[in-house]
Amino acid sequence: VTEKGTHLSETANAYAFEVAVDANKIEIKKAIEKLFEVNVVAVQTMVRKGKVKGLGWRTWQRPNFKRAIVKLKPGQAIEFI
């Protein structure tokens, strides 16, 4: 839950989810429709690279993750409890 995600849900009827890196748009669409019983219009995805962190001379990278922005039909919403 971020400010951008909250703004998307209020203005564009879109919701942001963190999904598996190997998931594609079709799988994401089917999963959201099945879990929340809504009709998905569009899915946009982005892979976010993990940050490089360091302590002294050691460095490591946090894992990459994928974010999906799912747009729903007008009049539908996802209620988070």
mmCIF file of C-alpha atoms in Angstrom:
data_model
loop_
_atom_site.group_PDB
_atom_site.id
_atom_site.type_symbol
_atom_site.label_atom_id
_atom_site.label_comp_id
_atom_site.label_asym_id
_atom_site.label_seq_id
_atom_site.Cartn_x
_atom_site.Cartn_y
_atom_site.Cartn_z
ATOM 1 C CA VAL A 1 0.000 0.000 0.000
ATOM 2 C CA THR A 2 1.603 3.211 -1.203
ATOM 3 C CA GLU A 3 0.426 6.724 -1.902
ATOM 4 C CA LYS A 4 0.621 6.078 -5.631
ATOM 5 C CA GLY A 5 -1.386 2.862 -5.310
ATOM 6 C CA THR A 6 -4.044 4.577 -3.216
ATOM 7 C CA HIS A 7 -4.279 7.421 -5.714
ATOM 8 C CA LEU A 8 -4.657 4.930 -8.598
ATOM 9 C CA SER A 9 -7.496 3.115 -6.866
ATOM 10 C CA GLU A 10 -9.345 6.369 -6.174
ATOM 11 C CA THR A 11 -8.946 8.023 -9.584
ATOM 12 C CA ALA A 12 -8.303 5.370 -12.256
ATOM 13 C CA ASN A 13 -10.053 2.304 -10.768
ATOM 14 C CA ALA A 14 -6.682 0.511 -10.825
ATOM 15 C CA TYR A 15 -4.931 -1.506 -8.120
ATOM 16 C CA ALA A 16 -1.261 -2.389 -7.616
ATOM 17 C CA PHE A 17 -0.103 -5.881 -6.634
ATOM 18 C CA GLU A 18 3.291 -7.452 -6.066
ATOM 19 C CA VAL A 19 3.397 -10.659 -8.113
ATOM 20 C CA ALA A 20 5.872 -13.434 -8.922
ATOM 21 C CA VAL A 21 8.685 -12.349 -11.231
ATOM 22 C CA ASP A 22 7.919 -15.134 -13.729
ATOM 23 C CA ALA A 23 4.152 -14.419 -13.906
ATOM 24 C CA ASN A 24 2.841 -13.021 -17.191
ATOM 25 C CA LYS A 25 -0.088 -10.665 -17.824
ATOM 26 C CA ILE A 26 -2.541 -13.421 -18.760
ATOM 27 C CA GLU A 27 -1.829 -15.385 -15.569
ATOM 28 C CA ILE A 28 -2.157 -12.234 -13.460
ATOM 29 C CA LYS A 29 -5.474 -11.327 -15.102
ATOM 30 C CA LYS A 30 -6.953 -14.804 -14.526
ATOM 31 C CA ALA A 31 -5.778 -14.886 -10.905
ATOM 32 C CA ILE A 32 -7.246 -11.468 -10.046
ATOM 33 C CA GLU A 33 -10.564 -12.296 -11.732
ATOM 34 C CA LYS A 34 -10.787 -15.594 -9.855
ATOM 35 C CA LEU A 35 -9.702 -14.293 -6.423
ATOM 36 C CA PHE A 36 -11.737 -11.085 -6.294
ATOM 37 C CA GLU A 37 -14.567 -11.935 -8.764
ATOM 38 C CA VAL A 38 -14.115 -8.788 -10.878
ATOM 39 C CA ASN A 39 -13.582 -8.091 -14.590
ATOM 40 C CA VAL A 40 -10.070 -6.941 -15.509
ATOM 41 C CA VAL A 41 -9.707 -4.526 -18.427
ATOM 42 C CA ALA A 42 -5.917 -4.134 -18.557
ATOM 43 C CA VAL A 43 -2.749 -5.288 -16.809
ATOM 44 C CA GLN A 44 0.521 -3.356 -16.778
ATOM 45 C CA THR A 45 3.660 -4.904 -15.319
ATOM 46 C CA MET A 46 7.085 -3.673 -14.324
ATOM 47 C CA VAL A 47 10.119 -5.464 -12.908
ATOM 48 C CA ARG A 48 11.808 -3.473 -10.189
ATOM 49 C CA LYS A 49 15.501 -4.168 -9.700
ATOM 50 C CA GLY A 50 16.617 -4.901 -6.160
ATOM 51 C CA LYS A 51 18.731 -2.284 -4.423
ATOM 52 C CA VAL A 52 22.452 -2.818 -4.022
ATOM 53 C CA LYS A 53 23.289 -2.699 -0.338
ATOM 54 C CA GLY A 54 26.648 -2.715 1.350
ATOM 55 C CA LEU A 55 28.390 -2.914 4.666
ATOM 56 C CA GLY A 56 32.082 -2.146 4.684
ATOM 57 C CA TRP A 57 33.714 -3.991 1.803
ATOM 58 C CA ARG A 58 30.813 -6.426 1.254
ATOM 59 C CA THR A 59 27.987 -5.669 -1.152
ATOM 60 C CA TRP A 60 24.865 -7.617 -2.049
ATOM 61 C CA GLN A 61 21.703 -7.071 -4.028
ATOM 62 C CA ARG A 62 18.183 -7.442 -2.728
ATOM 63 C CA PRO A 63 15.940 -9.633 -4.893
ATOM 64 C CA ASN A 64 14.091 -8.221 -7.895
ATOM 65 C CA PHE A 65 10.310 -8.049 -7.733
ATOM 66 C CA LYS A 66 7.466 -7.507 -10.179
ATOM 67 C CA ARG A 67 4.605 -5.075 -9.697
ATOM 68 C CA ALA A 68 1.341 -5.367 -11.619
ATOM 69 C CA ILE A 69 -1.161 -2.541 -12.035
ATOM 70 C CA VAL A 70 -4.605 -4.000 -12.734
ATOM 71 C CA LYS A 71 -7.371 -1.814 -14.168
ATOM 72 C CA LEU A 72 -10.961 -2.890 -13.563
ATOM 73 C CA LYS A 73 -14.223 -2.269 -15.408
ATOM 74 C CA PRO A 74 -16.033 0.917 -14.358
ATOM 75 C CA GLY A 75 -18.243 0.411 -11.327
ATOM 76 C CA GLN A 76 -16.236 -2.488 -9.908
ATOM 77 C CA ALA A 77 -13.880 -2.333 -6.949
ATOM 78 C CA ILE A 78 -11.700 -4.559 -4.799
ATOM 79 C CA GLU A 79 -12.370 -4.316 -1.066
ATOM 80 C CA PHE A 80 -9.334 -4.926 1.140
ATOM 81 C CA ILE A 81 -10.058 -5.935 4.695
#
